[in-house]
XYZ file of N, CA, C and O in Angstrom:
784
model
N 41.883 127.991 86.926
C 41.400 129.355 86.988
C 40.803 129.582 88.369
O 39.972 128.802 88.812
N 41.272 130.623 89.049
C 40.779 130.905 90.399
C 40.180 132.296 90.472
O 40.716 133.234 89.889
N 39.084 132.390 91.187
C 38.427 133.666 91.413
C 38.232 133.838 92.904
O 37.771 132.918 93.584
N 38.585 135.009 93.410
C 38.434 135.306 94.833
C 37.279 136.266 95.036
O 37.069 137.176 94.226
N 36.515 136.047 96.100
C 35.418 136.942 96.437
C 35.538 137.362 97.891
O 35.441 136.523 98.786
N 35.798 138.646 98.110
C 35.759 139.184 99.466
C 34.299 139.406 99.828
O 33.531 139.907 99.020
N 33.954 139.052 101.005
C 32.570 139.197 101.463
C 31.598 138.512 100.504
O 30.533 139.039 100.201
N 31.997 137.346 100.027
C 31.106 136.556 99.189
C 29.940 136.064 100.025
O 30.050 135.891 101.229
N 28.831 135.859 99.386
C 27.639 135.424 100.116
C 27.324 133.972 99.800
O 27.205 133.597 98.640
N 27.208 133.179 100.844
C 26.809 131.780 100.717
C 25.430 131.609 101.332
O 25.107 132.254 102.335
N 24.652 130.736 100.749
C 23.346 130.398 101.297
C 23.385 128.945 101.722
O 23.723 128.071 100.925
N 23.062 128.698 102.973
C 23.023 127.349 103.512
C 21.562 126.928 103.590
O 20.748 127.615 104.207
N 21.232 125.815 102.930
C 19.852 125.329 102.910
C 19.739 123.964 103.557
O 20.624 123.123 103.405
N 18.643 123.749 104.245
C 18.306 122.442 104.788
C 16.912 122.122 104.276
O 15.939 122.774 104.642
N 16.830 121.123 103.407
C 15.528 120.762 102.843
C 14.937 119.522 103.506
O 14.081 118.865 102.931
N 15.397 119.206 104.699
C 14.833 118.061 105.423
C 15.044 116.753 104.695
O 14.141 115.926 104.613
N 16.245 116.572 104.128
C 16.590 115.365 103.358
C 15.603 115.129 102.222
O 15.182 114.011 101.952
N 15.215 116.226 101.570
C 14.320 116.139 100.418
C 12.853 116.175 100.761
O 12.013 116.337 99.884
N 12.515 116.038 102.022
C 11.100 116.038 102.417
C 10.588 117.438 102.699
O 9.397 117.683 102.668
N 11.462 118.351 103.034
C 11.051 119.697 103.388
C 10.528 119.759 104.809
O 10.424 118.743 105.510
N 10.206 120.955 105.230
C 9.626 121.195 106.551
C 8.249 121.796 106.348
O 8.025 122.558 105.406
N 7.321 121.463 107.233
C 5.984 122.031 107.175
C 5.859 123.059 108.286
O 6.052 122.745 109.455
N 5.578 124.299 107.879
C 5.482 125.399 108.834
C 4.093 126.012 108.736
O 3.606 126.315 107.640
N 3.444 126.192 109.904
C 2.113 126.793 109.951
C 2.237 128.272 109.599
O 3.036 128.999 110.192
N 1.437 128.730 108.647
C 1.479 130.127 108.219
C 0.916 131.069 109.283
O 1.205 132.261 109.265
N 0.134 130.537 110.199
C -0.500 131.381 111.204
C 0.360 131.547 112.451
O 0.606 132.662 112.907
N 0.826 130.434 113.008
C 1.524 130.514 114.301
C 3.019 130.190 114.233
O 3.748 130.414 115.182
N 3.489 129.626 113.122
C 4.907 129.323 112.983
C 5.314 127.940 113.465
O 6.491 127.590 113.407
N 4.365 127.121 113.928
C 4.676 125.748 114.343
C 5.313 125.023 113.164
O 4.880 125.160 112.016
N 6.352 124.217 113.419
C 7.025 123.502 112.355
C 7.204 122.029 112.662
O 7.316 121.633 113.823
N 7.219 121.204 111.616
C 7.404 119.767 111.755
C 7.963 119.203 110.450
O 7.883 119.842 109.405
N 8.514 117.986 110.531
C 8.956 117.306 109.312
C 7.977 116.208 108.916
O 8.176 115.520 107.932
N 6.897 116.050 109.675
C 5.908 115.008 109.398
C 5.287 115.219 108.023
O 5.063 116.348 107.584
N 4.998 114.120 107.326
C 4.374 114.202 106.008
C 2.992 114.844 106.089
O 2.600 115.609 105.224
N 2.239 114.469 107.102
C 0.919 115.048 107.314
C 0.970 115.814 108.624
O 0.950 115.206 109.695
N 1.082 117.132 108.542
C 1.220 117.916 109.772
C 0.090 117.629 110.750
O -1.083 117.588 110.366
N 0.447 117.397 112.012
C -0.552 117.070 113.022
C -1.313 118.311 113.467
O -0.923 119.442 113.172
N -2.407 118.061 114.189
C -3.060 119.202 114.815
C -2.086 119.734 115.853
O -1.288 118.987 116.412
N -2.131 121.023 116.085
C -1.115 121.618 116.940
C -1.690 122.807 117.701
O -2.772 123.302 117.373
N -0.933 123.251 118.676
C -1.323 124.411 119.476
C -0.338 125.539 119.209
O 0.834 125.317 118.927
N -0.828 126.761 119.353
C 0.058 127.911 119.183
C 0.802 128.172 120.493
O 0.673 127.412 121.456
N 1.553 129.239 120.555
C 2.361 129.517 121.751
C 1.515 129.839 122.981
O 1.996 129.760 124.108
N 0.230 130.176 122.780
C -0.684 130.428 123.906
C -1.390 129.152 124.353
O -2.344 129.208 125.121
N -0.972 128.036 123.822
C -1.534 126.712 124.124
C -2.982 126.563 123.630
O -3.725 125.733 124.133
N -3.360 127.361 122.656
C -4.680 127.246 122.043
C -4.544 126.494 120.735
O -3.559 126.642 120.019
N -5.557 125.700 120.424
C -5.532 124.924 119.191
C -5.498 125.876 117.995
O -6.279 126.801 117.896
N -4.552 125.651 117.107
C -4.382 126.496 115.922
C -4.980 125.780 114.717
O -4.806 124.576 114.542
N -5.677 126.526 113.884
C -6.287 125.950 112.686
C -5.635 126.498 111.416
O -6.208 126.471 110.347
N -4.406 126.993 111.562
C -3.693 127.555 110.423
C -3.312 126.504 109.395
O -3.283 125.306 109.674
N -2.996 126.959 108.190
C -2.595 126.043 107.121
C -1.069 125.950 107.076
O -0.360 126.876 107.452
N -0.605 124.821 106.592
C 0.830 124.556 106.537
C 1.386 124.848 105.148
O 0.716 124.657 104.135
N 2.643 125.268 105.144
C 3.373 125.510 103.908
C 4.645 124.660 103.967
O 5.312 124.606 104.995
N 4.960 123.990 102.859
C 6.177 123.180 102.792
C 7.328 124.094 102.392
O 7.270 124.764 101.355
N 8.405 124.105 103.197
C 9.522 125.011 102.966
C 10.853 124.304 103.202
O 10.910 123.234 103.815
N 11.899 124.932 102.714
C 13.261 124.585 103.106
C 13.733 125.715 104.006
O 13.331 126.859 103.838
N 14.586 125.394 104.959
C 15.090 126.393 105.888
C 16.514 126.758 105.501
O 17.274 125.910 105.047
N 16.873 128.006 105.692
C 18.219 128.408 105.324
C 18.582 129.772 105.861
O 17.768 130.462 106.458
N 19.820 130.125 105.632
C 20.314 131.439 106.013
C 21.468 131.819 105.097
O 22.101 130.970 104.480
N 21.721 133.105 105.001
C 22.830 133.636 104.223
C 23.933 134.083 105.166
O 23.638 134.566 106.262
N 25.193 133.926 104.741
C 26.279 134.530 105.499
C 27.399 134.945 104.556
O 27.556 134.390 103.475
N 28.130 135.961 104.969
C 29.241 136.476 104.185
C 30.552 135.914 104.713
O 30.746 135.814 105.923
N 31.444 135.568 103.789
C 32.757 135.062 104.164
C 33.688 135.181 102.965
O 33.261 135.590 101.882
N 34.941 134.810 103.135
C 35.895 134.792 102.024
C 35.703 133.511 101.224
O 35.576 132.420 101.794
N 35.682 133.650 99.904
C 35.397 132.523 99.012
C 36.418 132.501 97.879
O 36.802 133.541 97.364
N 36.832 131.295 97.510
C 37.669 131.083 96.328
C 36.939 130.070 95.443
O 36.515 129.014 95.915
N 36.795 130.400 94.172
C 36.248 129.445 93.213
C 37.406 128.922 92.382
O 38.170 129.698 91.803
N 37.550 127.597 92.348
C 38.598 126.959 91.556
C 37.916 126.232 90.404
O 37.123 125.314 90.618
N 38.231 126.659 89.204
C 37.594 126.108 88.015
C 38.604 125.252 87.254
O 39.572 125.773 86.714
N 38.363 123.950 87.230
C 39.228 123.007 86.510
C 38.569 122.531 85.220
O 38.947 121.498 84.675
N 37.560 123.257 84.729
C 36.790 122.754 83.584
C 37.644 122.552 82.335
O 37.327 121.707 81.512
N 38.736 123.298 82.202
C 39.595 123.092 81.031
C 40.393 121.786 81.133
O 40.904 121.295 80.150
N 40.469 121.210 82.340
C 41.208 119.961 82.538
C 40.256 118.779 82.726
O 40.451 117.716 82.163
N 39.209 118.982 83.523
C 38.276 117.894 83.852
C 36.879 118.185 83.315
O 35.887 118.020 83.999
N 36.770 118.616 82.065
C 35.470 119.051 81.555
C 34.506 117.922 81.225
O 33.331 118.164 81.050
N 34.968 116.708 81.123
C 34.056 115.627 80.742
C 34.106 114.453 81.724
O 33.882 113.310 81.353
N 34.347 114.756 82.997
C 34.383 113.697 84.005
C 33.081 113.723 84.786
O 32.734 114.731 85.401
N 32.357 112.600 84.725
C 31.040 112.536 85.359
C 30.924 111.376 86.353
O 29.833 111.075 86.803
N 32.035 110.723 86.703
C 31.969 109.621 87.654
C 31.422 110.134 88.981
O 31.856 111.159 89.486
N 30.473 109.391 89.515
C 29.862 109.756 90.785
C 30.919 109.724 91.883
O 31.553 108.698 92.103
N 31.149 110.840 92.523
C 32.112 110.919 93.609
C 33.448 111.531 93.214
O 34.256 111.841 94.082
N 33.691 111.722 91.915
C 34.974 112.284 91.488
C 35.195 113.676 92.073
O 36.227 113.955 92.681
N 34.245 114.562 91.847
C 34.410 115.954 92.269
C 34.487 116.078 93.785
O 35.256 116.869 94.318
N 33.698 115.283 94.499
C 33.749 115.317 95.960
C 35.112 114.834 96.458
O 35.692 115.411 97.376
N 35.641 113.777 95.821
C 36.952 113.245 96.209
C 38.046 114.280 95.975
O 38.914 114.487 96.839
N 38.014 114.931 94.821
C 39.013 115.957 94.521
C 38.888 117.129 95.492
O 39.881 117.584 96.063
N 37.654 117.597 95.708
C 37.459 118.753 96.577
C 37.934 118.486 98.001
O 38.688 119.281 98.574
N 37.547 117.356 98.567
C 37.932 117.086 99.958
C 39.420 116.773 100.091
O 40.018 117.046 101.127
N 40.037 116.249 99.038
C 41.491 116.062 99.110
C 42.186 117.416 99.129
O 43.141 117.622 99.884
N 41.696 118.353 98.321
C 42.286 119.694 98.308
C 42.091 120.377 99.655
O 43.018 121.002 100.187
N 40.914 120.253 100.236
C 40.657 120.876 101.545
C 41.597 120.310 102.601
O 42.174 121.053 103.402
N 41.779 118.994 102.596
C 42.696 118.385 103.565
C 44.123 118.877 103.320
O 44.866 119.147 104.265
N 44.512 118.996 102.048
C 45.847 119.485 101.724
C 46.055 120.924 102.154
O 47.103 121.277 102.708
N 45.057 121.778 101.919
C 45.138 123.186 102.327
C 45.264 123.281 103.841
O 46.106 124.009 104.372
N 44.425 122.538 104.537
C 44.430 122.572 106.000
C 45.794 122.176 106.555
O 46.336 122.836 107.443
N 46.383 121.121 106.016
C 47.675 120.639 106.502
C 48.827 121.541 106.064
O 49.644 121.957 106.885
N 48.880 121.874 104.767
C 50.007 122.650 104.238
C 50.060 124.064 104.808
O 51.137 124.583 105.082
N 48.899 124.674 104.996
C 48.871 126.060 105.464
C 48.590 126.170 106.964
O 48.386 127.269 107.475
N 48.561 125.018 107.635
C 48.352 124.954 109.089
C 47.094 125.704 109.513
O 47.100 126.547 110.397
N 45.989 125.364 108.844
C 44.678 125.931 109.144
C 43.857 124.840 109.804
O 43.806 123.703 109.322
N 43.205 125.156 110.901
C 42.327 124.189 111.553
C 41.287 123.723 110.537
O 40.644 124.538 109.880
N 41.122 122.419 110.414
C 40.229 121.860 109.389
C 38.811 122.393 109.505
O 38.103 122.555 108.512
N 38.350 122.695 110.705
C 36.980 123.179 110.862
C 36.834 124.647 110.446
O 35.718 125.161 110.375
N 37.943 125.325 110.132
C 37.884 126.735 109.732
C 37.695 126.940 108.233
O 37.501 128.067 107.770
N 37.790 125.846 107.445
C 37.562 125.937 106.000
C 36.670 124.781 105.566
O 36.634 123.725 106.205
N 35.964 124.982 104.489
C 35.139 123.916 103.936
C 34.933 124.199 102.454
O 35.508 125.151 101.917
N 34.130 123.385 101.820
C 33.919 123.562 100.396
C 32.587 123.015 99.938
O 31.904 122.291 100.667
N 32.249 123.376 98.727
C 31.052 122.865 98.084
C 31.293 122.863 96.584
O 32.255 123.486 96.105
N 30.454 122.177 95.864
C 30.574 122.143 94.410
C 29.554 123.090 93.808
O 28.426 123.187 94.279
N 29.965 123.782 92.762
C 29.086 124.698 92.061
C 28.898 124.155 90.656
O 29.873 123.949 89.922
N 27.656 123.891 90.297
C 27.355 123.355 88.969
C 26.942 124.518 88.078
O 25.966 125.210 88.357
N 27.693 124.701 87.027
C 27.424 125.807 86.110
C 26.339 125.412 85.117
O 26.008 124.237 84.979
N 25.816 126.385 84.415
C 24.681 126.153 83.521
C 24.995 125.127 82.430
O 24.127 124.385 82.013
N 26.226 125.040 81.977
C 26.573 124.091 80.919
C 27.018 122.739 81.473
O 27.523 121.909 80.736
N 26.818 122.512 82.777
C 27.091 121.210 83.380
C 28.457 121.049 83.990
O 28.699 120.105 84.734
N 29.406 121.930 83.669
C 30.729 121.849 84.287
C 30.637 122.232 85.749
O 29.772 123.001 86.157
N 31.560 121.703 86.511
C 31.573 121.975 87.947
C 32.830 122.746 88.319
O 33.864 122.601 87.675
N 32.704 123.532 89.359
C 33.878 124.171 89.943
C 33.811 123.939 91.446
O 32.762 123.624 92.001
N 34.964 124.079 92.077
C 35.068 123.859 93.517
C 35.058 125.222 94.202
O 35.818 126.117 93.833
N 34.194 125.353 95.182
C 34.114 126.571 95.977
C 34.690 126.251 97.352
O 34.192 125.371 98.051
N 35.762 126.935 97.725
C 36.330 126.801 99.063
C 36.024 128.082 99.820
O 36.076 129.177 99.248
N 35.693 127.947 101.102
C 35.318 129.123 101.872
C 35.743 128.988 103.324
O 35.922 127.881 103.834
N 35.924 130.146 103.945
C 36.171 130.188 105.387
C 34.843 129.960 106.086
O 33.830 130.564 105.714
N 34.837 129.101 107.076
C 33.585 128.838 107.795
C 33.261 129.931 108.802
O 32.165 129.971 109.339
N 34.211 130.822 109.026
C 34.002 131.925 109.961
C 33.214 133.026 109.247
O 33.661 133.520 108.216
N 32.037 133.413 109.759
C 31.299 134.505 109.121
C 32.165 135.761 109.035
O 32.858 136.119 109.976
N 32.153 136.400 107.881
C 32.997 137.568 107.656
C 34.340 137.191 107.058
O 35.024 138.021 106.490
N 34.737 135.921 107.192
C 35.986 135.438 106.623
C 37.183 135.682 107.509
O 37.211 136.625 108.301
N 38.163 134.818 107.394
C 39.404 134.946 108.167
C 40.618 135.056 107.250
O 41.741 135.116 107.719
N 40.387 135.040 105.940
C 41.493 135.162 104.986
C 42.196 133.851 104.676
O 43.183 133.846 103.941
N 41.697 132.727 105.215
C 42.375 131.440 105.001
C 42.404 131.038 103.531
O 43.465 130.773 102.974
N 41.235 130.958 102.897
C 41.205 130.457 101.520
C 41.842 131.443 100.545
O 42.343 131.039 99.494
N 41.864 132.722 100.884
C 42.489 133.709 100.001
C 43.987 133.469 99.876
O 44.611 133.908 98.908
N 44.572 132.742 100.812
C 45.997 132.430 100.734
C 46.315 131.564 99.521
O 47.456 131.512 99.064
N 45.312 130.883 98.981
C 45.527 130.026 97.810
C 45.802 130.831 96.548
O 46.237 130.277 95.536
N 45.555 132.127 96.570
C 45.869 132.967 95.420
C 47.376 133.070 95.212
O 47.841 133.387 94.122
N 48.140 132.779 96.271
C 49.593 132.712 96.162
C 49.928 131.362 95.526
O 49.606 130.309 96.076
N 50.564 131.386 94.361
C 50.819 130.157 93.605
C 51.601 129.123 94.417
O 51.301 127.927 94.369
N 52.582 129.572 95.181
C 53.385 128.648 95.990
C 52.514 127.945 97.021
O 52.611 126.727 97.197
N 51.643 128.701 97.691
C 50.748 128.087 98.685
C 49.783 127.108 98.031
O 49.477 126.045 98.586
N 49.298 127.451 96.828
C 48.366 126.564 96.131
C 49.054 125.261 95.736
O 48.530 124.166 95.975
N 50.243 125.367 95.150
C 50.975 124.162 94.725
C 51.363 123.325 95.949
O 51.243 122.089 95.926
N 51.814 123.965 97.019
C 52.141 123.227 98.246
C 50.923 122.501 98.793
O 51.025 121.371 99.284
N 49.755 123.134 98.703
C 48.518 122.502 99.177
C 48.159 121.292 98.326
O 47.742 120.254 98.849
N 48.333 121.408 97.007
C 48.069 120.256 96.133
C 49.059 119.131 96.405
O 48.680 117.945 96.423
N 50.324 119.462 96.603
C 51.328 118.439 96.929
C 50.989 117.741 98.236
O 51.116 116.518 98.348
N 50.567 118.497 99.247
C 50.209 117.905 100.539
C 48.970 117.029 100.388
O 48.886 115.947 100.966
N 48.017 117.480 99.575
C 46.815 116.676 99.325
C 47.188 115.342 98.692
O 46.701 114.281 99.102
N 48.088 115.380 97.702
C 48.526 114.145 97.051
C 49.252 113.246 98.045
O 49.024 112.030 98.079
N 50.097 113.827 98.864
C 50.817 113.058 99.882
C 49.836 112.341 100.818
O 50.023 111.171 101.157
N 48.776 113.029 101.214
C 47.782 112.446 102.134
C 47.080 111.258 101.488
O 46.962 110.192 102.093
N 46.605 111.420 100.246
C 45.849 110.325 99.624
C 46.734 109.181 99.163
O 46.299 108.031 99.147
N 47.982 109.466 98.796
C 48.897 108.400 98.366
C 49.374 107.585 99.567
O 49.529 106.372 99.480
N 49.580 108.241 100.699
C 50.098 107.533 101.877
C 49.047 106.671 102.566
O 49.386 105.804 103.362
N 47.777 106.881 102.257
C 46.718 106.063 102.854
C 46.657 104.719 102.123
O 47.047 104.616 100.962
N 46.159 103.694 102.809
C 46.069 102.388 102.154
C 44.641 101.856 102.090
O 44.428 100.684 101.799
N 43.657 102.720 102.333
C 42.272 102.235 102.269
C 41.923 101.865 100.824
O 42.413 102.465 99.877
N 41.122 100.851 100.671
C 40.726 100.406 99.341
C 41.754 99.551 98.642
O 41.552 99.158 97.493
N 42.866 99.276 99.310
C 43.901 98.427 98.724
C 44.455 98.999 97.431
O 44.510 100.209 97.242
N 44.871 98.114 96.538
C 45.452 98.547 95.267
C 44.441 99.257 94.378
O 44.791 100.129 93.595
N 43.169 98.895 94.504
C 42.135 99.525 93.678
C 41.837 100.950 94.122
O 41.299 101.729 93.357
N 42.140 101.268 95.365
C 41.887 102.596 95.922
C 40.429 103.019 95.699
O 40.135 104.172 95.416
N 39.514 102.060 95.849
C 38.119 102.305 95.488
C 37.224 102.709 96.661
O 36.004 102.539 96.609
N 37.836 103.255 97.688
C 37.066 103.769 98.815
C 37.854 104.914 99.440
O 38.851 105.357 98.897
N 37.388 105.386 100.561
C 38.090 106.435 101.304
C 37.904 106.154 102.787
O 37.097 105.305 103.163
N 38.646 106.868 103.623
C 38.532 106.659 105.058
C 38.811 107.969 105.791
O 39.102 108.990 105.171
N 38.757 107.912 107.119
C 38.977 109.107 107.927
C 40.445 109.536 107.950
O 40.748 110.615 108.427
N 41.341 108.749 107.406
C 42.745 109.153 107.328
C 43.046 109.949 106.058
O 44.093 110.582 105.973
N 42.133 109.886 105.081
C 42.428 110.607 103.832
C 41.339 111.614 103.463
O 41.591 112.811 103.469
N 40.138 111.184 103.153
C 39.121 112.091 102.621
C 37.920 112.320 103.535
O 37.287 113.365 103.464
N 37.603 111.358 104.338
C 36.372 111.455 105.133
C 36.556 112.272 106.406
O 37.621 112.286 107.005
N 35.468 112.932 106.791
C 35.399 113.586 108.094
C 33.930 113.731 108.473
O 33.041 113.364 107.694
N 33.702 114.280 109.620
C 32.332 114.423 110.122
C 31.473 115.263 109.181
O 30.302 114.986 108.980
N 32.067 116.288 108.579
C 31.312 117.248 107.781
C 30.894 116.725 106.411
O 29.997 117.282 105.792
N 31.533 115.685 105.917
C 31.186 115.199 104.581
C 30.551 113.807 104.598
O 30.670 113.056 103.634
N 29.839 113.504 105.666
C 29.194 112.189 105.764
C 28.224 111.918 104.620
O 28.011 110.769 104.250
N 27.654 112.972 104.062
C 26.669 112.811 102.997
C 27.241 112.110 101.764
O 26.497 111.541 100.963
N 28.568 112.149 101.591
C 29.147 111.557 100.377
C 30.230 110.522 100.675
O 31.005 110.189 99.778
N 30.289 109.995 101.890
C 31.317 109.008 102.227
C 31.333 107.835 101.255
O 32.398 107.395 100.831
N 30.189 107.327 100.924
C 30.126 106.123 100.089
C 30.526 106.396 98.638
O 30.900 105.481 97.917
N 30.460 107.652 98.209
C 30.787 107.995 96.820
C 32.274 108.268 96.615
O 32.789 108.094 95.511
N 32.952 108.732 97.646
C 34.344 109.164 97.473
C 35.290 107.976 97.316
O 35.169 106.982 98.023
N 36.212 108.122 96.379
C 37.219 107.094 96.134
C 38.581 107.766 96.099
O 38.773 108.784 95.420
N 39.500 107.171 96.808
C 40.851 107.720 96.883
C 41.503 107.805 95.510
O 42.225 108.753 95.208
N 41.224 106.848 94.633
C 41.864 106.844 93.308
C 41.483 108.072 92.493
O 42.294 108.576 91.720
N 40.256 108.574 92.658
C 39.865 109.778 91.928
C 40.775 110.944 92.308
O 41.245 111.689 91.454
N 41.009 111.106 93.601
C 41.852 112.208 94.074
C 43.299 112.014 93.635
O 43.948 112.961 93.179
N 43.810 110.788 93.751
C 45.200 110.513 93.368
C 45.420 110.848 91.896
O 46.357 111.573 91.534
N 44.555 110.344 91.027
C 44.720 110.567 89.590
C 44.580 112.040 89.233
O 45.367 112.579 88.445
N 43.591 112.718 89.807
C 43.365 114.132 89.493
C 44.517 114.996 89.986
O 44.986 115.870 89.246
N 44.976 114.761 91.195
C 46.077 115.573 91.744
C 47.375 115.347 90.974
O 48.120 116.291 90.720
N 47.639 114.110 90.580
C 48.837 113.843 89.771
C 48.782 114.596 88.455
O 49.774 115.163 88.001
N 47.598 114.601 87.828
C 47.454 115.318 86.573
C 47.643 116.824 86.777
O 48.350 117.472 86.008
N 47.034 117.378 87.806
C 47.193 118.814 88.079
C 48.635 119.186 88.343
O 49.140 120.194 87.825
N 49.334 118.393 89.128
C 50.715 118.702 89.480
C 51.674 118.464 88.328
O 52.732 119.076 88.262
N 51.313 117.599 87.390
C 52.173 117.359 86.233
C 52.125 118.550 85.276
O 53.013 118.742 84.464
N 51.063 119.355 85.385
C 50.946 120.550 84.530
C 51.607 121.743 85.176
O 51.469 122.834 84.765
């Protein structure tokens, strides 16, 4: 099931790797230190303001596609499965539709009942129409086929396929989940999707 959103709004958050940021309510000085130090304001005068722990973020509009596989993968909870599937699809879309990899990306959306869906989006603010091309069934199937070709042709993890590498799933943008992604998750999921 796919849903397209023109001018969809994404919020990008940085929570300081779970620690948050400390920002002075008076002068705006910010730090990631656990105990904010004494500090000076922009006039170089000592500030006695109090700190607030915050996450930093911004909103931007772009083209978004939500891909919901909950009717197929509704009870899969292996750590790294969804990330492996999502990044394999992104690599397949980028290759099959000849889109620069840095122009599209994705994230996982966890629904209230625990099921997950994959959100693919154009990284260009305002959108470039890249992910909307997946609404064409032929382009979507070609992208899945290319994704399967990429993960099957790689040999990382040997026969167990229990890892990933920069030739199949990994890239600079998904370093946060490199250790969780396994090529076998993507291979098995894509084969099942394409068999249907």
